[in-house]
PDB file of C-alpha atoms in Angstrom:
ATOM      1  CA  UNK A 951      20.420  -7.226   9.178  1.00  0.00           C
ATOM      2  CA  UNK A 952      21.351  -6.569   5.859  1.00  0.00           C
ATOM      3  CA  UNK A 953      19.481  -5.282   3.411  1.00  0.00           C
ATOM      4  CA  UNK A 954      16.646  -7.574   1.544  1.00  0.00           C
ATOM      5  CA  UNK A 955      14.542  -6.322  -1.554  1.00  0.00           C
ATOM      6  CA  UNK A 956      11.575  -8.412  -3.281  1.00  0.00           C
ATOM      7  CA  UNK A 957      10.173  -6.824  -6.259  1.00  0.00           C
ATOM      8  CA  UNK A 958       8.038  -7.974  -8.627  1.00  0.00           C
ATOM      9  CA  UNK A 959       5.543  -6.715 -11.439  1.00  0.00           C
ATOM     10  CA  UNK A 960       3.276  -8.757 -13.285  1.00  0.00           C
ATOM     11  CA  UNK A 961      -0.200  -8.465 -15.154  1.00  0.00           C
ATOM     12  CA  UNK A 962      -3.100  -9.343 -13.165  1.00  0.00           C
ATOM     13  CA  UNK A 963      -6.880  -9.202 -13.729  1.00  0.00           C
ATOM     14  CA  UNK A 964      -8.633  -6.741 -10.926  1.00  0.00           C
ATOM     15  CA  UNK A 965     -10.173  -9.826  -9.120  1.00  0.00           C
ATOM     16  CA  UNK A 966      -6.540 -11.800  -8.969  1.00  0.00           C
ATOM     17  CA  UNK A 967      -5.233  -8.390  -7.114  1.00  0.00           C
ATOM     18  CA  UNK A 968      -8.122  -8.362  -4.920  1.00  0.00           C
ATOM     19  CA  UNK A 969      -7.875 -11.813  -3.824  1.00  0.00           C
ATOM     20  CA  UNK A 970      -4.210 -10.649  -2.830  1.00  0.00           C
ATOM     21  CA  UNK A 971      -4.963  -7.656  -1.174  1.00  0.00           C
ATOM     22  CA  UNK A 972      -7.913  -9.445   0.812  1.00  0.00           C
ATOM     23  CA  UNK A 973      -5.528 -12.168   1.639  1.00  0.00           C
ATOM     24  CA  UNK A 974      -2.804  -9.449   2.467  1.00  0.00           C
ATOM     25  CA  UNK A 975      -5.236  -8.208   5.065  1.00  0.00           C
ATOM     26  CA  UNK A 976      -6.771 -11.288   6.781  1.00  0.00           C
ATOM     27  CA  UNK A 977      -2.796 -11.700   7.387  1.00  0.00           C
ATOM     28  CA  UNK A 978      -2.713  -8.708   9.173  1.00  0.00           C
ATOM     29  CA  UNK A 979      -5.574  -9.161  11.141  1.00  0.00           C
ATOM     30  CA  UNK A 980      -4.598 -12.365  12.019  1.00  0.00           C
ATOM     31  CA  UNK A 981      -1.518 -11.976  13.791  1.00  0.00           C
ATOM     32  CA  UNK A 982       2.183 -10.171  13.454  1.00  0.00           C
ATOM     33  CA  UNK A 983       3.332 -12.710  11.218  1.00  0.00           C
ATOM     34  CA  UNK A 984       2.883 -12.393   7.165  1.00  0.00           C
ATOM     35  CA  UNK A 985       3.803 -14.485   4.589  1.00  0.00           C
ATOM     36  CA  UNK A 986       4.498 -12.522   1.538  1.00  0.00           C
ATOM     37  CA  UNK A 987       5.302 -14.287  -1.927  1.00  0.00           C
ATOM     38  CA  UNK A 988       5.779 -13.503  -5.543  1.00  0.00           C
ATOM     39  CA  UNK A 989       6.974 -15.645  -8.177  1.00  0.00           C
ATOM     40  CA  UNK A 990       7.890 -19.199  -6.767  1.00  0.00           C
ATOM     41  CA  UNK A 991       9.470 -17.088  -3.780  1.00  0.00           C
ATOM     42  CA  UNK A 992       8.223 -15.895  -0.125  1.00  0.00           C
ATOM     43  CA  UNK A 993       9.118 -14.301   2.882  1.00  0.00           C
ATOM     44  CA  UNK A 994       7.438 -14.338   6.388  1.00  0.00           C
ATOM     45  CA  UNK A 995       7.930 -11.107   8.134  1.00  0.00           C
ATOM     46  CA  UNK A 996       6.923 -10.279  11.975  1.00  0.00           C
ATOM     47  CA  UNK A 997       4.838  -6.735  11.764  1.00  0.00           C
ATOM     48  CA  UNK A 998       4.855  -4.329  13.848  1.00  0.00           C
ATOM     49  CA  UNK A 999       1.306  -3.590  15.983  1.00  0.00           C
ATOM     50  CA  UNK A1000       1.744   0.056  15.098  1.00  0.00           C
ATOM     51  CA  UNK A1001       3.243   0.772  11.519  1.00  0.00           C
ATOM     52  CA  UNK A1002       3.126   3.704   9.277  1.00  0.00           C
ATOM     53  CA  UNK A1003       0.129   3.767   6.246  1.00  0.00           C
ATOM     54  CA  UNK A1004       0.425   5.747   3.215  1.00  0.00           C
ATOM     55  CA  UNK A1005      -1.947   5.667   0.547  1.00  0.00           C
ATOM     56  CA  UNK A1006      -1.041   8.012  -2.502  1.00  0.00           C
ATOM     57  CA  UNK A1007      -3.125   8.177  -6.011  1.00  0.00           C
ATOM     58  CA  UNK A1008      -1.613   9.370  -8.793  1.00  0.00           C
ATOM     59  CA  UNK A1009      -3.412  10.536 -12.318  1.00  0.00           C
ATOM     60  CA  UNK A1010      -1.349  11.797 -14.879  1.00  0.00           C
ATOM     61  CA  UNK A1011      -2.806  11.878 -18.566  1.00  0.00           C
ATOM     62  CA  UNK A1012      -4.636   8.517 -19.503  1.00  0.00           C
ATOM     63  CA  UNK A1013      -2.400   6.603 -16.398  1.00  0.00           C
ATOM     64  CA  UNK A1014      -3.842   5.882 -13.005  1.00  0.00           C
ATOM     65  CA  UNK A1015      -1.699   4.757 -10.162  1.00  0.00           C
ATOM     66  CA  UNK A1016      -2.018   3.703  -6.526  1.00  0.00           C
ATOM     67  CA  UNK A1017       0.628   2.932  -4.081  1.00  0.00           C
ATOM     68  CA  UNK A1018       0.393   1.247  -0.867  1.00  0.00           C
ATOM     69  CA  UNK A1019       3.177   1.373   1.795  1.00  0.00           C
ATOM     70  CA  UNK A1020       2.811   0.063   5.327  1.00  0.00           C
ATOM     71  CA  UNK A1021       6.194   0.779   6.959  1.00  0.00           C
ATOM     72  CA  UNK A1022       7.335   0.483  10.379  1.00  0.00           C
ATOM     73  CA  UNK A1023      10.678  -0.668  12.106  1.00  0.00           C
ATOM     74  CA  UNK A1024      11.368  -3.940  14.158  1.00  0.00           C
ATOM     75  CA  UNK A1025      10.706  -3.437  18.067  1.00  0.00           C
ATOM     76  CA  UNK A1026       8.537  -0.350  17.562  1.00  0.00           C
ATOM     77  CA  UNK A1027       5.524  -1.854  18.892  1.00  0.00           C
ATOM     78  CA  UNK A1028       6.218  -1.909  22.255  1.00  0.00           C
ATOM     79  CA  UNK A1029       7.253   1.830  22.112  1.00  0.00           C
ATOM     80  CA  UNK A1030       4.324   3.249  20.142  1.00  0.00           C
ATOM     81  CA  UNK A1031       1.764   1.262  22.363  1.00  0.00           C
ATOM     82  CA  UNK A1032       1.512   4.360  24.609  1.00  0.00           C
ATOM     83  CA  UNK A1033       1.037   6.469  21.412  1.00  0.00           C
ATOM     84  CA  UNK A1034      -2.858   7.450  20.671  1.00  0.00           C
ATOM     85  CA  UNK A1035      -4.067   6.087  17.491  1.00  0.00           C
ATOM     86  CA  UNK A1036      -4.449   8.873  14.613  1.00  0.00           C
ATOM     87  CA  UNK A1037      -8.181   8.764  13.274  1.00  0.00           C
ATOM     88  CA  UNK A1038      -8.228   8.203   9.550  1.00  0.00           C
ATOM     89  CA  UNK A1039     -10.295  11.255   9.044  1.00  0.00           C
ATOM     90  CA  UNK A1040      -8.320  13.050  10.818  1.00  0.00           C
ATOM     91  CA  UNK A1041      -5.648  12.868   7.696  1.00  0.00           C
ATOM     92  CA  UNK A1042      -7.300  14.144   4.429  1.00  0.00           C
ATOM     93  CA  UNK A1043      -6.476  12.676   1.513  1.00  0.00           C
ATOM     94  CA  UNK A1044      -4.076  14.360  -0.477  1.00  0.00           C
ATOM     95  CA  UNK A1045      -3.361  13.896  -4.811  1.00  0.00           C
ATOM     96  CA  UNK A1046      -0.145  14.202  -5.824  1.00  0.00           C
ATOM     97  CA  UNK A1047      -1.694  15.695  -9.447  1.00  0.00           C
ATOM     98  CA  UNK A1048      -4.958  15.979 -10.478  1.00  0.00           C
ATOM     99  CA  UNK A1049      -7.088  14.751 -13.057  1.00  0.00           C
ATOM    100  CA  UNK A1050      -7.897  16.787 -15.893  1.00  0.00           C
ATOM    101  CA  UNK A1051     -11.505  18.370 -16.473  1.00  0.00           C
ATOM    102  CA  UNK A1052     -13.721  16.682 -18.701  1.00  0.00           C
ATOM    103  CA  UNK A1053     -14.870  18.997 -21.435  1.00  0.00           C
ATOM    104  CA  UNK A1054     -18.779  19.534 -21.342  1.00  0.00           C
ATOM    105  CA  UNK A1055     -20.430  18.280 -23.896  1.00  0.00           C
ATOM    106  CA  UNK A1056     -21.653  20.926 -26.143  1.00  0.00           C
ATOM    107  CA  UNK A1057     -25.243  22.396 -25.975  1.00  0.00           C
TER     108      UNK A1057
END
């Protein structure tokens, strides 16, 4: 299949991101299939049951950011079925840079 690449940034209000990450998830909950859209266009892709979750935070000066990637490749789920599920605590959390200290107040 040749290759295929949405990407799109806009400016959303914290609740409008929610409402797509909650609807993002009831998606995946719901079955294999996802419908995926951004700016008049959409996609419907066929997840995997097992994919790959990475969560990283970064902070760097007065600039927050969070990525989300859920990767995984077509066919894999019937050959990770066998494969134990990792517990999430099981993977710490790791920052890629860390925030800076707050200076204490003075006494």
């Amino acid at each position: 299949m040749p290759k295929l690449e949405i990407k799109k940034t806009s400016e959303l209000t914290r609740k409008q991101v929610s409402d797509r990450l909650i609807a993002l998830g009831k998606a995946l909950a719901g079955g294999s299939e996802v419908d995926l859209g951004a700016g008049g266009e959409s996609i419907t892709v066929e997840v995997a049951d097992r994919v790959q979750f990475e969560l990283e935070i970064e902070v760097d000066g007065d600039e927050t950011e969070i990525e989300i990637e859920i990767s995984w490749r077509d066919g894999a789920s019937a050959a990770t079925a066998d494969t134990a599920p990792e517990p999430a605590a099981a993977t710490p959390a790791k920052a890629t840079r860390r925030a800076r200290p707050r200076k204490a107040a003075a006494k």
